[in-house]
Every structure is written in structure tokens, then in C-alpha cells.
Coordinates of C-alpha atoms and ligand atoms in Angstrom, one line a residue:
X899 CA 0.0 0.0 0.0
X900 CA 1.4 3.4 -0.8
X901 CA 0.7 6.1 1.4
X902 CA 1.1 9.6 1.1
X903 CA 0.0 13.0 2.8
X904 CA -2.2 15.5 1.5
X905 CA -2.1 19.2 2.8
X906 CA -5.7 20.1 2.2
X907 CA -8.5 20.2 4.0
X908 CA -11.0 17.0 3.7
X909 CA -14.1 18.8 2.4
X910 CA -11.6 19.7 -0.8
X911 CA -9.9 16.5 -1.9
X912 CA -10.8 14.7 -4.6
X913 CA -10.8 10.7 -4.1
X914 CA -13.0 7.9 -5.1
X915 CA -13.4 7.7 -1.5
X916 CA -13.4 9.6 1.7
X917 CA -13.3 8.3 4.9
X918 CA -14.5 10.5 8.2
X919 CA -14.3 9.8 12.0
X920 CA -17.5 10.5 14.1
X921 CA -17.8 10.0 17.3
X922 CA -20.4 9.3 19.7
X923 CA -22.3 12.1 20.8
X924 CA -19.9 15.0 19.7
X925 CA -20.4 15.8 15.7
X926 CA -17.8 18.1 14.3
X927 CA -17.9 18.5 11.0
X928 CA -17.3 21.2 8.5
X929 CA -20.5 22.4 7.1
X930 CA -20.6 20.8 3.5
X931 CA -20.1 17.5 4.9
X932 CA -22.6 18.1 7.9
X933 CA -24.9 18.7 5.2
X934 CA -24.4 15.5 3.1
X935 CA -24.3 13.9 6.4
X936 CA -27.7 15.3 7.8
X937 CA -30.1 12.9 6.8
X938 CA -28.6 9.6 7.6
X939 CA -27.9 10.7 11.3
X940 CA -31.3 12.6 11.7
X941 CA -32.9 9.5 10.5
X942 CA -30.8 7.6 13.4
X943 CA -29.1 5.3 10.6
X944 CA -25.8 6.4 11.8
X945 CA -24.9 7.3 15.6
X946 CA -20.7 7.1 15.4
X947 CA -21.0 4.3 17.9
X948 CA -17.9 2.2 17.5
X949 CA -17.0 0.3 14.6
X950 CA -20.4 1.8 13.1
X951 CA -19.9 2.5 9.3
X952 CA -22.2 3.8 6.9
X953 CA -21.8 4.5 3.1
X954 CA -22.8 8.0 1.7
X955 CA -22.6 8.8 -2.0
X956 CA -21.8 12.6 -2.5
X957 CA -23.0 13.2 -6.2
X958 CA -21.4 16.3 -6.9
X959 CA -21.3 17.9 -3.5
X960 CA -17.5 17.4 -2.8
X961 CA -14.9 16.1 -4.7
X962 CA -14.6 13.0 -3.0
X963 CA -17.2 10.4 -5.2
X964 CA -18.0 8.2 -1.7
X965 CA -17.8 9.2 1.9
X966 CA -17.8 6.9 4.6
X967 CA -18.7 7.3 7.8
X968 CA -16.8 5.4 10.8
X969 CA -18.2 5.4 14.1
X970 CA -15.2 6.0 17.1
X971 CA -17.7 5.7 19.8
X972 CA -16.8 7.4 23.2
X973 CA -14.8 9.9 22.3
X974 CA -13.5 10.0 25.8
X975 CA -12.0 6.6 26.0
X976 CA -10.8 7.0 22.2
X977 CA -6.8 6.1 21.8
X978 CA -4.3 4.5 19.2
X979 CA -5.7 1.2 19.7
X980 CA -9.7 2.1 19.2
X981 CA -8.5 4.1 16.0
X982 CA -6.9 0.9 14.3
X983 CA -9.2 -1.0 15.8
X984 CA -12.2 0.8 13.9
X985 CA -10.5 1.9 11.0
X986 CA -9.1 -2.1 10.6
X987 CA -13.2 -3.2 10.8
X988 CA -13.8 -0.6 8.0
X989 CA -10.4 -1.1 6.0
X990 CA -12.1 -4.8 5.0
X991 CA -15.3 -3.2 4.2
X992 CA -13.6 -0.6 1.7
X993 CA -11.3 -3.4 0.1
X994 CA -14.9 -5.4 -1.0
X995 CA -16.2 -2.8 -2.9
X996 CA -12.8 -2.9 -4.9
X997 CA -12.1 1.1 -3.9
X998 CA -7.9 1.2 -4.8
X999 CA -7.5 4.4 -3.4
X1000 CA -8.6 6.0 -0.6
X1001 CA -8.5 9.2 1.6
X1002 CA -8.6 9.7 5.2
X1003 CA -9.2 12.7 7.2
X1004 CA -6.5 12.9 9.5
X1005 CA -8.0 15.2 12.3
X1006 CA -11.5 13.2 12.5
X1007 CA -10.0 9.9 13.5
X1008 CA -7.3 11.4 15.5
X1009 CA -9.9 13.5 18.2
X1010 CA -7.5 14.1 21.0
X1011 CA -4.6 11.9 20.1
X1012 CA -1.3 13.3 18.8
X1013 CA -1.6 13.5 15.1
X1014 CA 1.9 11.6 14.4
X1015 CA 0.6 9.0 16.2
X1016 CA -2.7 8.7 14.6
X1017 CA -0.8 8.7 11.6
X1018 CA 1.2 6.0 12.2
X1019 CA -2.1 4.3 13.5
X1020 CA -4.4 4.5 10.9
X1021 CA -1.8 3.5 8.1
X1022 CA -1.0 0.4 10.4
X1023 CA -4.8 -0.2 10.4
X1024 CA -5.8 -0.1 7.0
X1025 CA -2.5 -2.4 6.4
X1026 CA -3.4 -4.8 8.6
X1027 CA -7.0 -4.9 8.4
X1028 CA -7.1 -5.1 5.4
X1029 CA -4.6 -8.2 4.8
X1030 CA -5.8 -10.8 2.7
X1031 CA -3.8 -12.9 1.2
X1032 CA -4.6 -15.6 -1.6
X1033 CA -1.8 -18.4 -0.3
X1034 CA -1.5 -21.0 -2.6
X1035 CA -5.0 -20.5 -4.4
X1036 CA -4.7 -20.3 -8.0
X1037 CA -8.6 -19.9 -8.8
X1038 CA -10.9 -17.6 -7.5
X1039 CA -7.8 -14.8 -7.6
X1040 CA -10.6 -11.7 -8.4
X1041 CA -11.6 -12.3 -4.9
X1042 CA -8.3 -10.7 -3.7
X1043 CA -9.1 -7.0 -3.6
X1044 CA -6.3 -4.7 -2.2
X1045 CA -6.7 -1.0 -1.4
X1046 CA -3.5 0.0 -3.3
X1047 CA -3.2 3.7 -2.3
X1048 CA -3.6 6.0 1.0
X1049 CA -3.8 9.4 1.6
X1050 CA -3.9 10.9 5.1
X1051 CA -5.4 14.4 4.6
X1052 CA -4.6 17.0 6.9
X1053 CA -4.4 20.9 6.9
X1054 CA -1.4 20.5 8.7
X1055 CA 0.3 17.7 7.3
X1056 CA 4.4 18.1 7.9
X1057 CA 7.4 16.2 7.8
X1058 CA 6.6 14.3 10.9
X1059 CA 3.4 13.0 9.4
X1060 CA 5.1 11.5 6.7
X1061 CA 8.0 10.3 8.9
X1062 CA 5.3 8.4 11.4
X1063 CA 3.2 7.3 8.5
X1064 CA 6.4 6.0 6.9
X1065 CA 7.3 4.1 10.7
X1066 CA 3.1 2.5 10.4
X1067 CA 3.8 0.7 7.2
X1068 CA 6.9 -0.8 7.9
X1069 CA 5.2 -1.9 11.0
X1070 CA 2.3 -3.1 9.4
X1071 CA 4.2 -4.8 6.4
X1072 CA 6.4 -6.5 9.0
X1073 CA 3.4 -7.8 10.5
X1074 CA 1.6 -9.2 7.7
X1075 CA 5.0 -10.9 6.8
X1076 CA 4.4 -12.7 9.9
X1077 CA 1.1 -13.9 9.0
X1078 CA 2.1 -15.4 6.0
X1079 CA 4.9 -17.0 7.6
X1080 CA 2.9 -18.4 10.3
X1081 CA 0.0 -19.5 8.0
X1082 CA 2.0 -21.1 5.4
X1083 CA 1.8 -24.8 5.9
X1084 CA 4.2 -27.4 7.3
X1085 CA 4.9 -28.4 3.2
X1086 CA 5.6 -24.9 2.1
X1087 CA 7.2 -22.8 5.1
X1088 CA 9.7 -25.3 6.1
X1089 CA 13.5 -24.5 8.0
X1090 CA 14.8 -24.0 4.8
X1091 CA 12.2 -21.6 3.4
X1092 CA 12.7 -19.8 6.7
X1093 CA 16.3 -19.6 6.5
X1094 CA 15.5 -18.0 3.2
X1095 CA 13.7 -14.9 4.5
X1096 CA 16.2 -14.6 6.9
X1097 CA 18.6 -14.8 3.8
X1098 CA 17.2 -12.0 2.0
X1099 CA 18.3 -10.0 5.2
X1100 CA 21.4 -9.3 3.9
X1101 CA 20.4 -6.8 1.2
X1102 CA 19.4 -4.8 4.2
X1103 CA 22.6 -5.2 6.0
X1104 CA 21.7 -7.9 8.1
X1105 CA 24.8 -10.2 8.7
X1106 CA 23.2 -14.0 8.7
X1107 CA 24.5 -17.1 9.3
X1108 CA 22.7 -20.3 8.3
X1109 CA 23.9 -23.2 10.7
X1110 CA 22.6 -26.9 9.0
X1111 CA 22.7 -30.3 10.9
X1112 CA 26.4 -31.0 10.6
X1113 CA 27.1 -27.2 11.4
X1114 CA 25.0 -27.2 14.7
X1115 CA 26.4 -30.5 15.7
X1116 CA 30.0 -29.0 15.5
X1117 CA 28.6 -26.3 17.4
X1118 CA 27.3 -28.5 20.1
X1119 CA 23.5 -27.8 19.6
X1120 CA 22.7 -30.8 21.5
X1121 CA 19.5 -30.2 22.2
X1122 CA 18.2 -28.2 19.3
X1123 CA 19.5 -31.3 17.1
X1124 CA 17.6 -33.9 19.3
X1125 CA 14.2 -32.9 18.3
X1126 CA 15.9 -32.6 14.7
X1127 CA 16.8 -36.2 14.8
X1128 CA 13.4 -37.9 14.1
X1129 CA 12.9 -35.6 11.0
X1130 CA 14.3 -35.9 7.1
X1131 CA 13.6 -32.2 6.4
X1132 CA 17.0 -30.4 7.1
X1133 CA 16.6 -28.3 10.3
X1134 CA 18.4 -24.7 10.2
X1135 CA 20.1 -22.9 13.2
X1136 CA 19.6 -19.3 11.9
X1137 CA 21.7 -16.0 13.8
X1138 CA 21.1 -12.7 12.2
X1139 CA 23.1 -9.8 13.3
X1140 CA 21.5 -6.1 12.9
X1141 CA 24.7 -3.1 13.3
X1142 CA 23.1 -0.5 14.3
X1143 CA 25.5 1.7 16.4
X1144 CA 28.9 1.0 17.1
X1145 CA 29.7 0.2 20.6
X1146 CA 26.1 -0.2 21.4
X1147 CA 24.0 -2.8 23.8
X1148 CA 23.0 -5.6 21.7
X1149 CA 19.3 -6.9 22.1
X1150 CA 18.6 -10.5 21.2
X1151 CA 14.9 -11.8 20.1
X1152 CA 14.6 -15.3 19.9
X1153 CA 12.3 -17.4 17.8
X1154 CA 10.8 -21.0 18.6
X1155 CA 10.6 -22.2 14.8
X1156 CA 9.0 -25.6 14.5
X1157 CA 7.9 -26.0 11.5
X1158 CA 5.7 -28.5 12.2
X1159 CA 4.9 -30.4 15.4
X1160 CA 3.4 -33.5 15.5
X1161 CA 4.7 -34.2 19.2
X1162 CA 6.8 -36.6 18.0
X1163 CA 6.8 -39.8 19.6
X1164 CA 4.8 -38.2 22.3
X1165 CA 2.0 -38.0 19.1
X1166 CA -0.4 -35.4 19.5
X1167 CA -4.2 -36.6 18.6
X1168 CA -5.5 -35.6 15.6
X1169 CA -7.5 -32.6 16.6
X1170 CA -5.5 -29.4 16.3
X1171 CA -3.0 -31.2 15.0
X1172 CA -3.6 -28.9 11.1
X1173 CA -2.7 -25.7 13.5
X1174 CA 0.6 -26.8 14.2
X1175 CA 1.9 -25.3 11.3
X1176 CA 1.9 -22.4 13.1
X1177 CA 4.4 -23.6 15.8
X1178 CA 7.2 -21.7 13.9
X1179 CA 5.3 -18.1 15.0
X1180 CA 8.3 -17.3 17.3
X1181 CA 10.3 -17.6 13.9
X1182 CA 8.4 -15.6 12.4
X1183 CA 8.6 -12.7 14.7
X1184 CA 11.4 -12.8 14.5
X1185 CA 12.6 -12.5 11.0
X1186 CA 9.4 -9.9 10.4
X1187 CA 10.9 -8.0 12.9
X1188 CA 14.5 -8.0 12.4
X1189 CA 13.6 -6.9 8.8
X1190 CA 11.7 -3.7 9.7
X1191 CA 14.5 -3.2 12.4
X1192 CA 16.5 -2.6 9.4
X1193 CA 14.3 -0.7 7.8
X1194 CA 13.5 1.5 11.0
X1195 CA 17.7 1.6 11.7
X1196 CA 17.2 1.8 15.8
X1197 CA 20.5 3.3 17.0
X1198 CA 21.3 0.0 18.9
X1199 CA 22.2 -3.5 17.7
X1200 CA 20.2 -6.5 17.7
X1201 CA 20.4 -9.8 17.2
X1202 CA 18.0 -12.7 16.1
X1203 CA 18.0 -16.3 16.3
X1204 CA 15.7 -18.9 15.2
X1205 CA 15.8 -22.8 15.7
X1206 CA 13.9 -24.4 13.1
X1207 CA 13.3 -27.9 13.0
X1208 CA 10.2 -30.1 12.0
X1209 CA 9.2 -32.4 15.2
X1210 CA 8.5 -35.7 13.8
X1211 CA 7.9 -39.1 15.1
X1212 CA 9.9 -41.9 13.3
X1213 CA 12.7 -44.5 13.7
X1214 CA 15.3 -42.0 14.6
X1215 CA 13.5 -39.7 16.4
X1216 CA 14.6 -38.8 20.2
X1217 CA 12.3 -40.8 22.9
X1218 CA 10.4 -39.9 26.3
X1219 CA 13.2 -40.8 28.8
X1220 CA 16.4 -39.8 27.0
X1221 CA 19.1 -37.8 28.7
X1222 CA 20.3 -35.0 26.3
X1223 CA 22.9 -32.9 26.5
X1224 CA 22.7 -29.2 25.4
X1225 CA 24.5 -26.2 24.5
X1226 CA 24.9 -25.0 28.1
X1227 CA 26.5 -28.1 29.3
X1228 CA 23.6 -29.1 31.1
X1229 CA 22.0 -32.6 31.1
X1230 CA 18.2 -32.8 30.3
X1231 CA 16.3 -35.9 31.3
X1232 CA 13.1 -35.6 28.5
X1233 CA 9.4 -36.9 29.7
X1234 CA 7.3 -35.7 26.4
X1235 CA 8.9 -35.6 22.8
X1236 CA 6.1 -33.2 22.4
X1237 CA 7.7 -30.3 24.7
X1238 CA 10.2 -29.7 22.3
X1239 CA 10.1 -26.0 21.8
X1240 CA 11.7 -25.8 25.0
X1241 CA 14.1 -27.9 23.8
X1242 CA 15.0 -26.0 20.9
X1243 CA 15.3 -22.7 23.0
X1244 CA 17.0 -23.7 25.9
X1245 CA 19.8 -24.0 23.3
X1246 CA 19.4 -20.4 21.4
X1247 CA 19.2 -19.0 24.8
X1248 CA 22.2 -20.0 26.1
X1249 CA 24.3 -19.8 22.2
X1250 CA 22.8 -16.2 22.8
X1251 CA 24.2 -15.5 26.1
X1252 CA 27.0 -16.8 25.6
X1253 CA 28.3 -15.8 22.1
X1254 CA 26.7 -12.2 22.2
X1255 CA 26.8 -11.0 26.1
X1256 CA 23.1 -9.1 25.3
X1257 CA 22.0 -6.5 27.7
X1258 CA 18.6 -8.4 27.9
X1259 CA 16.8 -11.1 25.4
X1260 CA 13.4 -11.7 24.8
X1261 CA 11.8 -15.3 23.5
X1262 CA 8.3 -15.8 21.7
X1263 CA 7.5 -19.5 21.5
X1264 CA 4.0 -20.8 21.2
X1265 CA 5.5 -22.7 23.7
X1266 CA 2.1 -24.1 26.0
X1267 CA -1.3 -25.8 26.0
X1268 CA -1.9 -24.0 29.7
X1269 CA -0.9 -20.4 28.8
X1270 CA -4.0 -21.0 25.9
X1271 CA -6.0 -22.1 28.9
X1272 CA -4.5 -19.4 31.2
X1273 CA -5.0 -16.2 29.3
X1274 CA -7.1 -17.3 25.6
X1275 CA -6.4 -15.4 22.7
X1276 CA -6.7 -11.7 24.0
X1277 CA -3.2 -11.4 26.0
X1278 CA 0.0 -12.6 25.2
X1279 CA 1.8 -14.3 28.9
X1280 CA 5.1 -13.2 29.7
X1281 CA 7.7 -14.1 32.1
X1282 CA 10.7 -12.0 33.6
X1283 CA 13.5 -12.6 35.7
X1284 CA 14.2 -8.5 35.4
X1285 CA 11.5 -5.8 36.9
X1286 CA 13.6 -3.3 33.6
X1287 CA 12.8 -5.5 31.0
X1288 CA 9.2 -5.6 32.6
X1289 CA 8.5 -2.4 32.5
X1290 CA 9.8 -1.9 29.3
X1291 CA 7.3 -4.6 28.1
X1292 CA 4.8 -2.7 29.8
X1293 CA 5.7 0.5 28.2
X1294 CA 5.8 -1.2 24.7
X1295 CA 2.5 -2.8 25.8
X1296 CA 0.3 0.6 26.2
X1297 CA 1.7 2.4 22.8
X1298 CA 1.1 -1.0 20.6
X1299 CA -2.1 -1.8 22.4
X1300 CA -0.7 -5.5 22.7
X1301 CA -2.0 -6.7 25.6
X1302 CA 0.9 -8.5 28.0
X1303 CA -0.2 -10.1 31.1
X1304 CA 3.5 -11.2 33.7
X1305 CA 3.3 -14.4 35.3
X1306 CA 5.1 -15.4 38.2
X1307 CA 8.9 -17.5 37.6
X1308 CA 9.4 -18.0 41.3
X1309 CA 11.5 -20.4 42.6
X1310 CA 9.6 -23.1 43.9
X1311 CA 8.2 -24.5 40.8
X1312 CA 11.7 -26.2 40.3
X1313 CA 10.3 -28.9 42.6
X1314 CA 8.3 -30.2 39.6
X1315 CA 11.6 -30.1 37.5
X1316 CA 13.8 -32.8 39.8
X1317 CA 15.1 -35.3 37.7
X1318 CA 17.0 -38.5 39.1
X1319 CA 19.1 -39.4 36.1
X1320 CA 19.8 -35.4 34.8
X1321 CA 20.3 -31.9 35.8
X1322 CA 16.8 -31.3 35.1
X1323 CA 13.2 -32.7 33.7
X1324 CA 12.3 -30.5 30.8
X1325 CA 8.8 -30.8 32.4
X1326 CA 6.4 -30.8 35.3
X1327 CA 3.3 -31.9 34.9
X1328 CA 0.1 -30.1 34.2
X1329 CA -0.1 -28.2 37.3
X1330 CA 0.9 -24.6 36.2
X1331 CA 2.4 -25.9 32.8
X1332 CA 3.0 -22.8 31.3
X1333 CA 5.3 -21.4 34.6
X1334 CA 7.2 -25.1 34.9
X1335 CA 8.1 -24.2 30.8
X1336 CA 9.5 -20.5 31.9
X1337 CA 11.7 -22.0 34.8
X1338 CA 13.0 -24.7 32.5
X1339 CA 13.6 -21.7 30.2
X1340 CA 15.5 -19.4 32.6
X1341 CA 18.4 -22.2 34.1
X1342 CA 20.4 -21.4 30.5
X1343 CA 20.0 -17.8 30.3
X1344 CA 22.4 -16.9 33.1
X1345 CA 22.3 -14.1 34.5
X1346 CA 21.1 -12.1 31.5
X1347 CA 18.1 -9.9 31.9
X1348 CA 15.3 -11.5 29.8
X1349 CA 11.8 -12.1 29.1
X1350 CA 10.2 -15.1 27.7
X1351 CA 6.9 -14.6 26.0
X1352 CA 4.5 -17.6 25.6
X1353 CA 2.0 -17.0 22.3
X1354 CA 0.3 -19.9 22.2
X1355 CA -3.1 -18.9 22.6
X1356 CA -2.7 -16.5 19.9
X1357 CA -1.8 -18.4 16.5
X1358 CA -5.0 -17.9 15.1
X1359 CA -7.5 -15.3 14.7
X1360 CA -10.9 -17.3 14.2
X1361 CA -13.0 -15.0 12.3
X1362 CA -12.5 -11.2 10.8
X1363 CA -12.2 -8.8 14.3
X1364 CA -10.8 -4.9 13.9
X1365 CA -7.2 -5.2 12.3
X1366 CA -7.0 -9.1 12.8
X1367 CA -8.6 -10.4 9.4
X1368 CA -8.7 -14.6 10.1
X1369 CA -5.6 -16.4 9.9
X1370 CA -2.7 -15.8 12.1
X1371 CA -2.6 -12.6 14.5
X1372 CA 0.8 -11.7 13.7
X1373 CA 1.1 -11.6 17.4
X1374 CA 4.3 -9.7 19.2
X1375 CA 5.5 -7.7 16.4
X1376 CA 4.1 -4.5 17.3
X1377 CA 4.8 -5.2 20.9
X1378 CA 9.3 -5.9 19.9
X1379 CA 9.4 -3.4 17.9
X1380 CA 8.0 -0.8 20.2
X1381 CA 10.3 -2.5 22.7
X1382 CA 13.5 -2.1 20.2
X1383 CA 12.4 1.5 19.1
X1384 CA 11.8 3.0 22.6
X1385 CA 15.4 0.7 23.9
Ligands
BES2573 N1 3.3 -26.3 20.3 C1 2.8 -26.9 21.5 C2 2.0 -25.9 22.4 C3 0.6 -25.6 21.9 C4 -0.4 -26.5 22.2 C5 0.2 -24.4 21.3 C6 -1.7 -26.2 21.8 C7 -1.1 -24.2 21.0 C8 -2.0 -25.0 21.2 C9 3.9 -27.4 22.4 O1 5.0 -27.9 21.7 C10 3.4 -28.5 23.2 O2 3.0 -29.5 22.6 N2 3.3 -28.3 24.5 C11 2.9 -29.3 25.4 C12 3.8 -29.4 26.5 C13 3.5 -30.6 27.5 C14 3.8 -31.9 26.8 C15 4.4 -30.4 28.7 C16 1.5 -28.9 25.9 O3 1.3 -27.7 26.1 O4 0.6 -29.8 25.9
MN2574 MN1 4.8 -29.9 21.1
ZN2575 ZN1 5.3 -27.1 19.8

């Protein structure tokens, strides 16, 4: 989508569409467009309440050919989030009726926010609510409308208009890279394909190294090679390395990338079992956002790593009750093949630490059944072993509108983790499953400040909802990157 920004005011531009925040109970509107607007809201069809959007066409009466009406609803509790929240609902609604080019009236949807940021807001919400990609269909393509151009109008437009506008699509792009990652099947969006994306990195500066089976096991990847064993599709170790500032902190965001998980010996049943594709959403946080990192050029460095593998069951694969050895020197005694994203973190954590000394690192992994059943699709649960990182999260939390929820990582879950034959069980039980997985997490990140976020009740939006069309949420992005902006 290409986005530009119009110094006029909205009553003068001409566009095949024109679209006009109202909210609830306080109309402001210049007089031509009060006019045009008259009947519908006398007649009660239209009452700005949220997500309300009503279809008005002008004949004549201003340039614009359409104008569309989008109810913000209380204007009191409007913000960033309500604004891409609404403007995402009516994005899809605007792509059906196969409008390319649209215009948006910068001071109506913005109310009291800052207008940079309801720049960067609404071009974020038209990009992502608007998302709809065609996958591997090859009939049926005319379906796949796409709002090609966007123009925030604004008497005041100015340079830092443009500059946040410019900041929203990145964003938005990086997100919707996500969702096609995460959505692409097990077939198509394998470690290899992944490795790939992370490839194309490199004409953006990124330094990336690919490391393959015989690579990681000269590397001592122990454990990240252990899930890989019962799988024939080659598994890729993948460290990308963004320069931003000389003799800067580095950052380190960490991907759980499996590809596919069938639980491996462990064998999941056969419901759910489709969604698993999406057990490589870490991964693709990761790349999405290491891409726009380069593309935004934060003044800091930062460094991503994904462990991609497939977890398969088959004559090679590892078993319950192995002892396996990992990066960190540590012995791991495994109960269920089918916790194996911990066992390919616990080894990018600790290659992390130890290779890159980062001033804090952050993991996404859809990582556990219980933090679905904890916290459902609405929150994403974190875990911290530093009250800085926290409140950066939280920070990050309120200007992305990503809702983060901090679970407890105290001590005395270890109990559950007490192995006879190893250092530690890589799990505890069902009782608080999704905590047991964080401590097992932090005994190889040292003492590096870090946050481990658990996403798996967010792979998959189940029907259209403000920005999130259906298909994967995209989850996190938003949230790192305000993280990695703001560090
Ligand atoms: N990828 C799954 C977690 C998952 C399950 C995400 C359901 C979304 C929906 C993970 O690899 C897994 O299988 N976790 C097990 C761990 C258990 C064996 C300790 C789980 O949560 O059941
Ligand atoms: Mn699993
Ligand atoms: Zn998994």
C-alpha cells in the first residue's frame, strides 16, 4: 500500500473515497459535509458508535465520489488502539467494494490523540485490516481485492506526518510478513524456506549465518539437534546480526521455529493437529521484525535467532526418557517428545548469552497448551527474571495496544523439575504448565536480563475482528518493535 499525505483540508480533496471519523455524541464536521451527512444521522441510521460505518454517495457535493462514515464511539475513551481497531473493521469493508485508493481525514480519527501518532495508527490499520492474502490459491484470484493507495489528509500535514506514516507501514508490512509466515503450511514454510527470508536480510545489511545439521552439531547444539533427529527435512540454526551503532547494547529476540509439530513420539491426537503449522510463530517474529529493524535503523544492535526444525515421530527420532545434552553443558532428562520447543530454546538461549553477552533477550514461542487455557487469545503471557525489562514490556504494551499479562517465575516451581538421572526434567506436569516451561527456560540464560513470551493462545485469529482479518494474529510484532524502538 502506498501512502502519502495531503495538505488540504478533507471537504476539498478529490478521491474515489473519503473516509470520516465520528464520534459518539460529539459531531464536528465542517458544514458541506454536515450537510451530506444530515439525513442519515437525523434518520438515526448512523450514531458514530464504535466500529459503526455507513456508506454516503456525495453526487457532486465534494470532490470526493463516496464518503464513509466510521463510528469511534466514546470519544472520551478514544486512543491508538480504538483508531486501528475501527479503522481495521472498515479497512475490510472498503477493500470489498474494490475502492484502490482511498483518503482519510487525518483530524477526524485522531480526536485528541497526537496527530503523528494517529498517523502512524491508521496507516497500520488499513495495512493490517485489510490483509488478505490468496496463499497457494490459484482460482478464485478476483476475490483478492487490495486497497493499493492511501492518503492521510490533513491541513497540517508536515514532515513528521510522513516520517510516522512512513514508521506505520513498515510496521504493518512486518506484520503481515508474519502472517504469511505463520499461516504457510508445514509443506511450504519449512526450515529452509525460513532460512530464506532470513537470507534476503542481507540486502538490508543484516549479517546471517545459516547453521545446518552438521554445522550445529560442531557447534554443540545438542539439544536443538535432538528434536531434529526424528525428522528428514533439514533443520536450520539461523543467527542474524543487525549493526546499528557501534559500541552499542546488543538486544537479542529469539524465535521457537518448529515447522511442524506433530509431538513426535509423544504424538499429538488428531485434533489441532492442522494448527501446528503455526508452531514456527516465534520464527516468524522474528525475521518480520529483524527486517523492519532494518528498515526503521534503531540506533542499537540487535540480534536474532531462530531454531527451526520439524518435530516428527519416526525410527530416529529422540524418545520420552532420553538424557540429552545441550549447549549449556547441562543434562536434560526428556518426559514428552512433544515439549520440544523448549528444547530447541534452551539452546538459542544459552548460544545467545554466551556468544553475544546481550544486555537483555526476549523469547516468543508458542510454547504451551496451559498459557492458551491461562489467558485465551486476548493477552499474550510473559515471564521476567528482570523488573527493567518488565517495565519496558509494559511500556511497549500501552503504545502497541498488545496486551501483555507477567506471570510469576518463582523459585519453587523447580520442585516439579527434579530429575533422578539429569540436571533437570524438561517438564512438570500439568499443574501450572505454562510457569514449569519458563523456569526450564531461565536455568540457561544466566544471569542475562530476559523475558520469555509464551503465544500460544494467539496463533489464530478465528474470524475477521478490527485489524486481525482470520488467519494468524501476527502476534508480538508490534509489541518488539516498540520494545526495540523506545530501547
Ligand atoms: N506447540 C505446543 C503448544 C501448543 C499447544 C500451542 C496447543 C497451541 C495449542 C507445544 O509444543 C506442546 O506440545 N506443548 C505441550 C507441553 C507438554 C507436553 C508439557 C502442551 O502444552 O501440551
Ligand atoms: Mn509440542
Ligand atoms: Zn510445539
Amino acid at each position: 500500500m502506498k501512502t502519502s499525505i495531503v495538505k488540504k483540508k478533507p471537504e476539498e480533496v478529490d478521491a474515489p473515497l473519503l473516509v470520516i471519523g465520528v464520534a459518539e455524541d460529539s459531531v464536528q464536521l465542517p458544514p458541506v459535509i454536515q450537510r451530506l451527512v444530515k439525513d442519515v444521522m437525523d434518520l438515526g441510521d448512523f450514531k458514530g458508535k464504535k466500529c459503526e460505518h455507513t456508506l454516503i454517495y456525495t453526487q457532486g457535493r465534494l470532490p470526493a465520489k463516496r464518503l464513509m462514515l466510521v463510528g469511534l464511539g466514546d470519544a472520551e475513551s478514544h486512543d491508538a488502539e480504538n483508531l486501528r481497531k475501527v479503522l481495521g473493521d472498515a479497512s475490510r469493508r472498503i477493500r470489498d467494494l474494490g475502492v484502490e485508493a482511498i483518503a482519510v481525514s487525518l483530524e477526524h480519527v485522531a480526536w485528541g490523540l497526537d496527530p503523528g501518532e494517529a498517523a502512524e495508527a491508521l496507516v497500520e490499520a488499513f495495512i493490517l485490516g485489510s490483509f488478505k492474502d490468496p496463499y497457494h490459491k490459484t482460482r478464485e484470484l478476483d476475490e483478492f481485492k487490495a486497497v493499493k493507495e492511501l492518503m492521510i489528509v490533513s491541513p497540517e500535514a508536515g514532515k513528521e506526518h510522513e516520517r510516522k506514516a512512513a514508521e506505520g507501514t513498515v510496521i504493518a508490512e512486518a506484520v503481515n510478513m508474519c502472517r504469511r509466515l505463520a499461516w504457510g503450511p508445514g509443506n511450504r514454510v519449512t526450515p529452509t524456506v525460513l532460512a530464506g527470508e532470513a537470507l534476503k536480510l542481507r540486502k538490508l545489511g543484516v549479517e546471517v549465518k545459516v547453521l545446518d545439521r552438521e554445522d550445529a552439531k560442531k557447534a554443540g547444539l545438542h539439544s536443538f539437534l535432538a528434536v531434529a533427529r526424528g525428522t528428514e527435512e533439514p533443520p536450520k540454526f539461523i543467527v542474524m546480526e543487525y549493526n546499528g551503532k557501534e559500541g552499542a547494547e546488543t538486544v537479542a529476540v529469539i524465535g521457537k521455529g518448529i515447522t511442524f509439530d506433530t509431538g513426535g513420539i509423544s504424538l499429538k491426537s488428531r485434533e489441532g493437529m492442522p494448527l501446528m503449522k503455526t508452531d514456527m510463530t516465534g520464527a516468524a517474529i522474528t525475521i518480520s521484525a529483524m527486517k523492519a529493524v532494518a528498515q526503521l535503523k534503531p540506533p542499537l544492535n540487535v540480534l536474532g535467532i531462530v531454531a527451526a526444525t520439524d518435530n516428527m515421530p519416526s525410527g530416529r527420532a529422540y524418545h520420552p526418557g532420553d538424557v540429552v545434552d545441550t549447549y549449556s553443558g547441562l543434562t536434560v532428562e526428556v518426559i514428552s517428545t512433544d515439549a520440544e520447543g523448549r528444547m530447541v530454546l534452551n539452546d538459542a538461549l544459552s548460544y545467545a548469552a554466551k556468544n553475544y553477552k546481550p544486555a537483555a533477550m526476549f523469547d516468543f514461542a508458542t510454547l504451551t497448551g496451559a498459557m492458551q487455557v491461562a489467558l485465551g487469545e486476548h493477552a499474550i503471557g510473559y515471564f521476567s527474571n528482570d523488573d527493567c525489562v518488565a517495565e519496558r514490556i509494559e511500556k511497549a504494551s500501552r503504545t502497541s495496544g498488545e496486551r501483555v499479562w507477567r506471570m510469576p517465575l518463582w523459585d519453587v516451581y523447580d520442585e516439579q523439575l527434579k530429575s533422578d538421572v539429569a540436571d533437570w526434567k524438561h517438564t512438570g506436569g500439568r499443574p501450572g504448565g505454562a510457569i514449569t516451561a519458563a523456569r526450564f527456560l531461565s536455568k540457561f540464560v544466566g544471569d542475562t536480563p530476559w523475558a520469555h513470551f509464551d503465544i500460544a493462545g494467539l496463533m489464530e485469529q478465528k474470524s475477521d475482528k478490527g485489524y486481525n482479518p482470520k488467519g494468524s494474529k501476527g502476534p508480538g510484532v508490534r509489541l518488539i518493535l516498540d520494545v526495540l524502538r523506545n530501547w
